[in-house]
Short mmCIF file of C-alpha atoms in Angstrom, two decimals:
data_model
loop_
_atom_site.label_atom_id
_atom_site.label_comp_id
_atom_site.label_asym_id
_atom_site.label_seq_id
_atom_site.Cartn_x
_atom_site.Cartn_y
_atom_site.Cartn_z
CA MET A 1 90.52 23.26 -18.56
CA THR A 2 90.38 22.18 -22.27
CA GLY A 3 93.93 24.21 -22.64
CA TRP A 4 95.43 22.94 -19.22
CA ALA A 5 94.17 19.16 -19.97
CA ILE A 6 95.25 19.44 -24.00
CA ASP A 7 98.70 20.67 -22.63
CA LYS A 8 99.31 17.75 -19.77
CA LEU A 9 98.37 15.08 -21.80
CA ARG A 10 101.22 17.18 -24.51
CA ALA A 11 103.57 17.41 -21.88
CA MET A 12 103.20 13.38 -20.61
CA ASN A 13 105.69 10.47 -21.55
CA VAL A 14 103.37 7.99 -22.45
CA ALA A 15 103.52 6.92 -26.41
CA GLU A 16 99.97 6.89 -25.74
CA PRO A 17 98.38 8.73 -23.41
CA PHE A 18 94.68 7.83 -22.48
CA ALA A 19 91.88 10.68 -21.51
CA VAL A 20 88.09 10.20 -20.31
CA ASP A 21 85.51 13.28 -20.28
CA LEU A 22 83.55 11.65 -17.72
CA GLY A 23 80.16 14.58 -17.92
CA THR A 24 80.14 14.63 -21.34
CA GLY A 25 77.85 16.96 -22.08
CA SER A 26 77.93 18.37 -25.77
CA GLY A 27 81.26 16.80 -26.34
CA ALA A 28 82.80 19.56 -27.05
CA ILE A 29 86.50 19.15 -24.18
CA ALA A 30 87.05 15.57 -25.47
CA LEU A 31 85.93 16.35 -29.91
CA SER A 32 88.98 19.67 -28.93
CA ILE A 33 91.42 16.89 -26.82
CA ALA A 34 90.86 14.97 -29.84
CA GLN A 35 91.58 17.63 -32.20
CA GLU A 36 94.20 18.97 -30.47
CA VAL A 37 96.29 15.82 -29.54
CA PRO A 38 97.27 13.99 -32.33
CA ARG A 39 97.89 10.35 -30.38
CA PRO A 40 95.52 10.16 -27.59
CA PRO A 41 91.68 8.48 -27.42
CA CYS A 42 89.28 10.39 -25.70
CA THR A 43 86.24 8.59 -23.79
CA PRO A 44 83.28 10.72 -22.99
CA VAL A 45 80.97 9.01 -20.66
CA GLU A 46 77.55 10.52 -20.68
CA GLY A 47 74.73 9.62 -18.21
CA ASP A 48 72.20 12.11 -19.44
CA PRO A 49 69.97 11.09 -22.83
CA LEU A 50 69.75 14.28 -23.98
CA ALA A 51 72.65 15.79 -23.32
CA ARG A 52 74.45 12.65 -24.88
CA SER A 53 72.44 12.85 -28.14
CA TRP A 54 73.83 16.38 -28.13
CA ALA A 55 77.20 14.22 -27.49
CA GLU A 56 76.10 12.47 -30.51
CA ARG A 57 75.25 14.88 -33.34
CA ASN A 58 78.41 16.67 -32.04
CA HIS A 59 80.32 13.97 -32.29
CA THR A 60 78.99 12.88 -36.11
CA LYS A 61 79.52 16.74 -36.87
CA HIS A 62 82.86 17.05 -36.04
CA VAL A 63 85.06 13.61 -36.66
CA ASP A 64 86.91 14.03 -39.40
CA GLY A 65 89.85 11.79 -40.56
CA TYR A 66 92.25 13.21 -38.05
CA THR A 67 89.73 12.32 -34.96
CA ALA A 68 88.27 8.81 -36.49
CA GLY A 69 88.18 6.18 -34.06
CA ARG A 70 89.46 8.03 -31.27
CA VAL A 71 86.25 9.85 -29.65
CA LEU A 72 84.49 6.61 -28.31
CA LEU A 73 81.43 7.97 -26.63
CA HIS A 74 79.85 5.82 -24.02
CA ALA A 75 76.78 6.44 -21.81
CA GLY A 76 77.26 5.68 -18.61
CA ASP A 77 76.16 7.31 -15.05
CA PHE A 78 79.89 7.96 -13.44
CA THR A 79 78.51 9.21 -9.92
CA THR A 80 77.18 5.47 -9.72
CA PRO A 81 79.25 4.38 -6.66
CA ASP A 82 80.01 1.19 -7.87
CA PRO A 83 81.40 1.81 -11.27
CA ARG A 84 80.87 -1.69 -13.25
CA ALA A 85 76.72 -0.65 -12.68
CA GLY A 86 77.07 3.10 -13.73
CA LEU A 87 79.91 2.74 -16.68
CA GLY A 88 79.46 -1.01 -17.86
CA GLU A 89 82.76 -1.40 -20.64
CA LEU A 90 84.57 1.44 -18.72
CA ALA A 91 84.66 -0.63 -15.51
CA GLY A 92 87.53 -2.51 -17.12
CA LEU A 93 90.05 0.84 -17.77
CA ALA A 94 91.14 0.70 -13.98
CA GLY A 95 94.95 1.72 -14.10
CA THR A 96 94.40 2.82 -17.77
CA VAL A 97 93.67 5.78 -17.83
CA ASP A 98 96.22 9.13 -17.77
CA LEU A 99 94.21 11.94 -17.59
CA VAL A 100 90.23 12.59 -16.27
CA VAL A 101 88.79 15.89 -17.22
CA SER A 102 85.29 16.40 -16.34
CA ASN A 103 83.13 19.93 -16.24
CA PRO A 104 79.75 19.39 -14.48
CA PRO A 105 76.34 20.34 -14.19
CA TYR A 106 77.17 23.35 -11.66
CA ILE A 107 73.90 25.58 -11.18
CA PRO A 108 71.50 24.30 -8.79
CA LEU A 109 68.30 23.80 -9.85
CA GLY A 110 65.76 26.78 -9.62
CA SER A 111 68.62 29.30 -9.65
CA ILE A 112 67.95 32.78 -10.97
CA VAL A 113 70.08 33.44 -14.66
CA PRO A 114 69.82 34.92 -17.37
CA PRO A 115 68.05 34.46 -20.47
CA GLU A 116 71.14 33.53 -22.75
CA VAL A 117 73.08 30.82 -19.71
CA ALA A 118 68.52 29.13 -18.97
CA ARG A 119 68.81 28.53 -23.04
CA VAL A 120 72.28 26.40 -23.11
CA ARG A 121 71.21 23.22 -24.33
CA PRO A 122 71.76 20.36 -23.77
CA PRO A 123 70.52 21.82 -19.60
CA ALA A 124 71.44 19.23 -18.15
CA ALA A 125 75.37 20.25 -19.50
CA LEU A 126 74.24 23.76 -16.68
CA TRP A 127 72.32 22.40 -14.78
CA SER A 128 72.83 20.47 -10.91
CA GLY A 129 70.20 18.15 -8.55
CA GLY A 130 70.88 20.68 -5.63
#
């Protein structure tokens, strides 16, 4: 999916395409986009405090002069029916986003998984509520 998103952004006939990564988890997708596509900002959004702390650590560790100022992490719950209630300042982005990517949690709670999957951090990156 990340490769697909990078290809789509590169192919867009837009001076500065703008991407949003909903439920960013560790922030890896947003950081990859910023490292591989020279122009666009990418806004990762994460509502889970533990996952957001992982994204913040990765952002601090991997943002360099090339990506600085283009990855702007936001706290928010993108599942809230009223986007103004969950996304705060992101509600003003309506009509300005060129690409939305998301790799949300997809393993139902209580599922039996291999030990290496169970150790993935942050846990909110994999485990869904239902």
